mmCIF file of N, CA and C in Angstrom:
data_model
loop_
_atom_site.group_PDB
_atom_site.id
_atom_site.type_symbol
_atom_site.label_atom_id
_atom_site.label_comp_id
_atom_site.label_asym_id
_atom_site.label_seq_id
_atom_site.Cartn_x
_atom_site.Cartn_y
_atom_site.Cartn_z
ATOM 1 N N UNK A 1 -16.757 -51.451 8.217
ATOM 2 C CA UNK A 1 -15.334 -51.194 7.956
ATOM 3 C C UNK A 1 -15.183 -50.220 6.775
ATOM 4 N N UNK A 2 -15.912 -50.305 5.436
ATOM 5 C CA UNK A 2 -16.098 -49.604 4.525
ATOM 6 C C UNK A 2 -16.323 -48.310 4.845
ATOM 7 N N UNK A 3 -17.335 -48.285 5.876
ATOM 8 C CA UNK A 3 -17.900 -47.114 5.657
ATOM 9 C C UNK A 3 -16.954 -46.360 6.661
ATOM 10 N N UNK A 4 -16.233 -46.915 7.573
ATOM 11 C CA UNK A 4 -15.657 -45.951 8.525
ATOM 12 C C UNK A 4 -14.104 -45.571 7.497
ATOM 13 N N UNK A 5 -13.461 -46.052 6.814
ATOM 14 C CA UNK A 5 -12.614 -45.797 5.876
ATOM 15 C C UNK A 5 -13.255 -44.261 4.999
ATOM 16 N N UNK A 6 -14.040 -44.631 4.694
ATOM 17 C CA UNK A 6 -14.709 -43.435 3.784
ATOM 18 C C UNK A 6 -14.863 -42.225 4.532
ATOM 19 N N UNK A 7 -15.830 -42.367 5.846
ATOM 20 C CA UNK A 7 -15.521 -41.318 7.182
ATOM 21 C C UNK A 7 -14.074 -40.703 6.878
ATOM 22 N N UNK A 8 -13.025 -41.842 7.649
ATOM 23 C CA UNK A 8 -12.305 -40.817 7.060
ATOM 24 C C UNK A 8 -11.603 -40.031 6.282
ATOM 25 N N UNK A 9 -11.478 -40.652 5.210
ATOM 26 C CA UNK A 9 -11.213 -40.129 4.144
ATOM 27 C C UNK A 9 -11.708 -38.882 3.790
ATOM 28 N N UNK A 10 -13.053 -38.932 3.652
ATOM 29 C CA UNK A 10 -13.862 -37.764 3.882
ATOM 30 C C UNK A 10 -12.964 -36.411 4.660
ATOM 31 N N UNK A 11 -13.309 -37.252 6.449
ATOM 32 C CA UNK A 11 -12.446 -35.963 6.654
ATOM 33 C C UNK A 11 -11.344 -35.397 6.706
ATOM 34 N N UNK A 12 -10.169 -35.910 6.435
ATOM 35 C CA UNK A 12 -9.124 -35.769 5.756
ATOM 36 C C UNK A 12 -9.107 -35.168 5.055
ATOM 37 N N UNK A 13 -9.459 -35.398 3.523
ATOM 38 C CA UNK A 13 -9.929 -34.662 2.551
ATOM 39 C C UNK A 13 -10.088 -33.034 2.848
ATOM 40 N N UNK A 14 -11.163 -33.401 3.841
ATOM 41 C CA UNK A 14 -12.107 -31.822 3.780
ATOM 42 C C UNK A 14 -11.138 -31.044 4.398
ATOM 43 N N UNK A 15 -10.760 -31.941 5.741
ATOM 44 C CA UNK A 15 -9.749 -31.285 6.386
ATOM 45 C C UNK A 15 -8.496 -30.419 5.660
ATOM 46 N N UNK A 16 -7.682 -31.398 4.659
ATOM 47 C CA UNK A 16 -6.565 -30.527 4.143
ATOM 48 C C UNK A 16 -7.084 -29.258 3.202
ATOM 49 N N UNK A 17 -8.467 -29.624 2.623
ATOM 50 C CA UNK A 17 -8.983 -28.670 1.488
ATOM 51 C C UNK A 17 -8.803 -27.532 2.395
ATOM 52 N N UNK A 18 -9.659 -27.483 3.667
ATOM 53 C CA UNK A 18 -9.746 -26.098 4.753
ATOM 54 C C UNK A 18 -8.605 -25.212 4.630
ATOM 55 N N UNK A 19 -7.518 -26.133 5.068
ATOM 56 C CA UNK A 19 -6.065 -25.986 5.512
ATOM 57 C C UNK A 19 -5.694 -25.625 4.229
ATOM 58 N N UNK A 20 -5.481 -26.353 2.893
ATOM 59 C CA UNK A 20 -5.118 -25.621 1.680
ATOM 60 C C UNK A 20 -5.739 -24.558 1.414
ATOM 61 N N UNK A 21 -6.987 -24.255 1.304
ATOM 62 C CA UNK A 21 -7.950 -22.608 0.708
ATOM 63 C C UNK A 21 -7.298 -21.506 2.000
ATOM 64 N N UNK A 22 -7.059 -22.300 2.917
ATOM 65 C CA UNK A 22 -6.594 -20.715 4.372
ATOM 66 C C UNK A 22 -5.185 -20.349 3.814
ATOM 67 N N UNK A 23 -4.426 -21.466 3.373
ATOM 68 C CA UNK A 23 -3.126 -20.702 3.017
ATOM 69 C C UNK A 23 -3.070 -20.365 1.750
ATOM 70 N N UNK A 24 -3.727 -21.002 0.616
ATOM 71 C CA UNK A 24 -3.815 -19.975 -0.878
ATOM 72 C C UNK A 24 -4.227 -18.364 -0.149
ATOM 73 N N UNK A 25 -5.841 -18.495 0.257
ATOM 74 C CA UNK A 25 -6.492 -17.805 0.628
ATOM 75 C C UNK A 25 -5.083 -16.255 0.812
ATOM 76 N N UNK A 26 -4.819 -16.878 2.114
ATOM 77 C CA UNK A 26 -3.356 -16.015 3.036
ATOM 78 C C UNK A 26 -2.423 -15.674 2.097
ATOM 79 N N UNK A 27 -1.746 -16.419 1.266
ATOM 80 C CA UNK A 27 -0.844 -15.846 0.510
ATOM 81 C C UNK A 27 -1.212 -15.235 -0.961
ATOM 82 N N UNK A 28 -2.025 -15.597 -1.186
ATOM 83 C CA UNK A 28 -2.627 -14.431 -2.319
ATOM 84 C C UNK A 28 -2.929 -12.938 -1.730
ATOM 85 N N UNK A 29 -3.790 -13.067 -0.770
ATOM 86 C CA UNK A 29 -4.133 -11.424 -0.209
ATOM 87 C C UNK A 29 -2.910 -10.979 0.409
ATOM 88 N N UNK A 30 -1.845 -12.103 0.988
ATOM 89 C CA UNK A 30 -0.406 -10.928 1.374
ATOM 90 C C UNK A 30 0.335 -10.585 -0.263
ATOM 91 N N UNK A 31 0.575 -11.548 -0.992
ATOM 92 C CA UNK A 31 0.602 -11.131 -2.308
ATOM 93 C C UNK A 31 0.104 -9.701 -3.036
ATOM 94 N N UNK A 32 -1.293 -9.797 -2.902
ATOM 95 C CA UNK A 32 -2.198 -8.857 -3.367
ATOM 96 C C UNK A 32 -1.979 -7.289 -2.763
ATOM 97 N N UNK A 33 -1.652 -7.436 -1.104
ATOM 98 C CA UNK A 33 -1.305 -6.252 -0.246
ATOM 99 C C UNK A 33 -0.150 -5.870 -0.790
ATOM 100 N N UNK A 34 0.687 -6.602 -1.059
ATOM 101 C CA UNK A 34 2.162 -6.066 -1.200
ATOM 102 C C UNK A 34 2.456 -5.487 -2.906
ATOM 103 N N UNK A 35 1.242 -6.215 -3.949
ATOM 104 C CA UNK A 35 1.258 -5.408 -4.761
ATOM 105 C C UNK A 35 0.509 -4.289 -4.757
ATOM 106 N N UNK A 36 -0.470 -4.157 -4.094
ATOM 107 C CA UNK A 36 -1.269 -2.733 -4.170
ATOM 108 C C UNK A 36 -0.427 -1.680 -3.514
ATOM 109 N N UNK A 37 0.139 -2.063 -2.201
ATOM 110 C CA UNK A 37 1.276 -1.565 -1.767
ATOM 111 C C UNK A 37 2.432 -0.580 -2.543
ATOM 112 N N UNK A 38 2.414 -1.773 -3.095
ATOM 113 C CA UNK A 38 3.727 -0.941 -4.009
ATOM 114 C C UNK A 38 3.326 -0.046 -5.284
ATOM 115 N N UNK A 39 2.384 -0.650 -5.713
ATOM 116 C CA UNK A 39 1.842 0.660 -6.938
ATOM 117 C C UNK A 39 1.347 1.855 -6.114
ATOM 118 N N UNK A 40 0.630 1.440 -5.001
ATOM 119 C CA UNK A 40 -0.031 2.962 -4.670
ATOM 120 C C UNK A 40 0.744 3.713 -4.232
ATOM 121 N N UNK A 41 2.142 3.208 -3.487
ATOM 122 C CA UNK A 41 3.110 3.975 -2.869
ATOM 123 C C UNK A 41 3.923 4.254 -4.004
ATOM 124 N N UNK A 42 3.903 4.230 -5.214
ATOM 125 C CA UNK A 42 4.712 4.786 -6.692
ATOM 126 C C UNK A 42 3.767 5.856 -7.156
ATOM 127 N N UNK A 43 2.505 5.400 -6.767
ATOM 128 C CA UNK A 43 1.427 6.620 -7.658
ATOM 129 C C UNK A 43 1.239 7.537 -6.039
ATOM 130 N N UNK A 44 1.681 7.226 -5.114
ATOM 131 C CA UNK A 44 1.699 8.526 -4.139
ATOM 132 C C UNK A 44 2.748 9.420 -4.223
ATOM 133 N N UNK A 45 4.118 7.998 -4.488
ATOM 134 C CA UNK A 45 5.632 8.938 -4.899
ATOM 135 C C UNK A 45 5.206 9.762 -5.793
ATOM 136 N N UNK A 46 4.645 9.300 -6.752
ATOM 137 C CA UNK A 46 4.879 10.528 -8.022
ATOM 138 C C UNK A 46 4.156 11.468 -7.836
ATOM 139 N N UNK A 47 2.999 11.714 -7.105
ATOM 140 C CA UNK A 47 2.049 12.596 -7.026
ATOM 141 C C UNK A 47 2.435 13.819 -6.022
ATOM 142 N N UNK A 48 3.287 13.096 -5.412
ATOM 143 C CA UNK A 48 4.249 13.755 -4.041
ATOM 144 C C UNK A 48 5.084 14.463 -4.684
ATOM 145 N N UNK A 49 5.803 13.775 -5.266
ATOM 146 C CA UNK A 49 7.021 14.453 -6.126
ATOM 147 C C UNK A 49 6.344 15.843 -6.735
ATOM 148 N N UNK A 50 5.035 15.514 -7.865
ATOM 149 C CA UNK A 50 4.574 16.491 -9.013
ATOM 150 C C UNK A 50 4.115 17.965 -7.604
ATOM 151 N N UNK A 51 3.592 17.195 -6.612
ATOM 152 C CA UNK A 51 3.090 18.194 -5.958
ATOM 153 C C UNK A 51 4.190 18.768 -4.806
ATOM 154 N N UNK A 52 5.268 18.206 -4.523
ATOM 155 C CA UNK A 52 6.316 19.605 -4.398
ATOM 156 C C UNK A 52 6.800 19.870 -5.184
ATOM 157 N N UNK A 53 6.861 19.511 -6.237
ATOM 158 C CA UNK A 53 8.015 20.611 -7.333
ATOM 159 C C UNK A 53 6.805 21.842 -7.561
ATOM 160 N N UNK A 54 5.494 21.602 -8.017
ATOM 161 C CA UNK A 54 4.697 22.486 -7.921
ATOM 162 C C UNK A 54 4.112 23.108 -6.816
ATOM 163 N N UNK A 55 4.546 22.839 -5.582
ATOM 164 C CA UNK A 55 4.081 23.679 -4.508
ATOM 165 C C UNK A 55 5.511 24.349 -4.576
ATOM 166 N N UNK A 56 6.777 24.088 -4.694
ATOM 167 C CA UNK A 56 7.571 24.915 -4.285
ATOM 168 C C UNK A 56 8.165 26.067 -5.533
ATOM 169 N N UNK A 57 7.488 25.644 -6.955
ATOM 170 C CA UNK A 57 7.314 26.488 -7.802
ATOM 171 C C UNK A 57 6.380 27.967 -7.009
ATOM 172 N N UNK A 58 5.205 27.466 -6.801
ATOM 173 C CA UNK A 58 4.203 27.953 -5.763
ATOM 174 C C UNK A 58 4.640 29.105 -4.855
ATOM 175 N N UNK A 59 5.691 28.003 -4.133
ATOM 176 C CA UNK A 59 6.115 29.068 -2.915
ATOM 177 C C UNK A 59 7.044 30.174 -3.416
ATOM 178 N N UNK A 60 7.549 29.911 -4.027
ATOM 179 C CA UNK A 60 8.908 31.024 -4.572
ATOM 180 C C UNK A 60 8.350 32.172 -5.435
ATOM 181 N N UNK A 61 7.115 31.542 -5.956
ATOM 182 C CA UNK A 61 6.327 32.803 -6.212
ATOM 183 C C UNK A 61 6.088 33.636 -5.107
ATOM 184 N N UNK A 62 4.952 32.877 -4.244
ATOM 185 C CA UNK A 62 4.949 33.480 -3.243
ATOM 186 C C UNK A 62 5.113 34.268 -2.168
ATOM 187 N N UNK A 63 6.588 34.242 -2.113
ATOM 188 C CA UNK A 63 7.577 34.285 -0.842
ATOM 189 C C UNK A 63 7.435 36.543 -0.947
ATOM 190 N N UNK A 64 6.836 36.697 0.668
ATOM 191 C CA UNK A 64 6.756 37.932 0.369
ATOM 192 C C UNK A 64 8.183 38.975 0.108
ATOM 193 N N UNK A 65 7.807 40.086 -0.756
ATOM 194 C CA UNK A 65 9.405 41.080 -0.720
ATOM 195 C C UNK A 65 9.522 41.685 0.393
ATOM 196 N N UNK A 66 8.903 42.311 1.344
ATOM 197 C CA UNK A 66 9.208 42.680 2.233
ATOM 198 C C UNK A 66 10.077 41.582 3.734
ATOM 199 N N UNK A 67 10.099 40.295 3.498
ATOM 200 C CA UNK A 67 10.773 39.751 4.840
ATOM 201 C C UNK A 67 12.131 39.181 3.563
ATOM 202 N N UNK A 68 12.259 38.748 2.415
ATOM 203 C CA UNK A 68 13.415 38.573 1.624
ATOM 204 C C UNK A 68 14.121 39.388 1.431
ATOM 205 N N UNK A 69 13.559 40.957 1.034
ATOM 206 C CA UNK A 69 14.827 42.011 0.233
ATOM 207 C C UNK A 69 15.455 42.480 1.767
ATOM 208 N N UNK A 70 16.853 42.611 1.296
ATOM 209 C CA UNK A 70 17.280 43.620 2.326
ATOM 210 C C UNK A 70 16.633 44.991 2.835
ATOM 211 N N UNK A 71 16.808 45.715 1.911
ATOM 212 C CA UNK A 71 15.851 47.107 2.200
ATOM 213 C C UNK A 71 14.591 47.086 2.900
ATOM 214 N N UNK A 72 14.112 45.890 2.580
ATOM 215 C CA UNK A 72 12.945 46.230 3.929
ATOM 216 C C UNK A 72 13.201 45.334 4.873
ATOM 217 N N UNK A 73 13.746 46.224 6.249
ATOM 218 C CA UNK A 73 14.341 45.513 7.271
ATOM 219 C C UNK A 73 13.284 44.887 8.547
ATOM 220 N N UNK A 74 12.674 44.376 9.086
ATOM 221 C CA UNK A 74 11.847 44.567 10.341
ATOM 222 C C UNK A 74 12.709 44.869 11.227
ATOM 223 N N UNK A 75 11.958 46.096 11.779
ATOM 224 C CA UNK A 75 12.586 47.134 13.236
ATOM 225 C C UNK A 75 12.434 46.088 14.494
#
């Protein structure tokens, strides 16, 4: 009788431990996703941002005189 009490207890025990570590487990790494998430998509915003204001610094250099000025027309 003892010992089958302890059985289950045992697995009970082990059982909820499983069931508790899968959902810490689960909600820490969705936790964890949603913060990496969000910093990397702030350090992509900003990098996005730095790199069109400087590509379109870039382009306006760029931009040839012959298809902008009036005077040079394409025939």
């Amino acid at each position: 009788m003892l010992i089958e009490t302890v059985k289950n207890l045992c697995f009970v025990l082990v059982s909820f431990h499983i069931l508790f570590s899968q959902f810490t487990l689960l909600t820490l790494f969705r936790l964890y996703n949603r913060h990496t998430r969000y910093t990397r998509s702030n350090i992509f915003r900003q990098y996005n941002r730095r790199k069109v204001y400087t590509g379109n610094a870039g382009k306006q250099k760029v931009i040839p005189t012959s298809f902008s000025s009036p005077n040079h027309k394409i025939c």
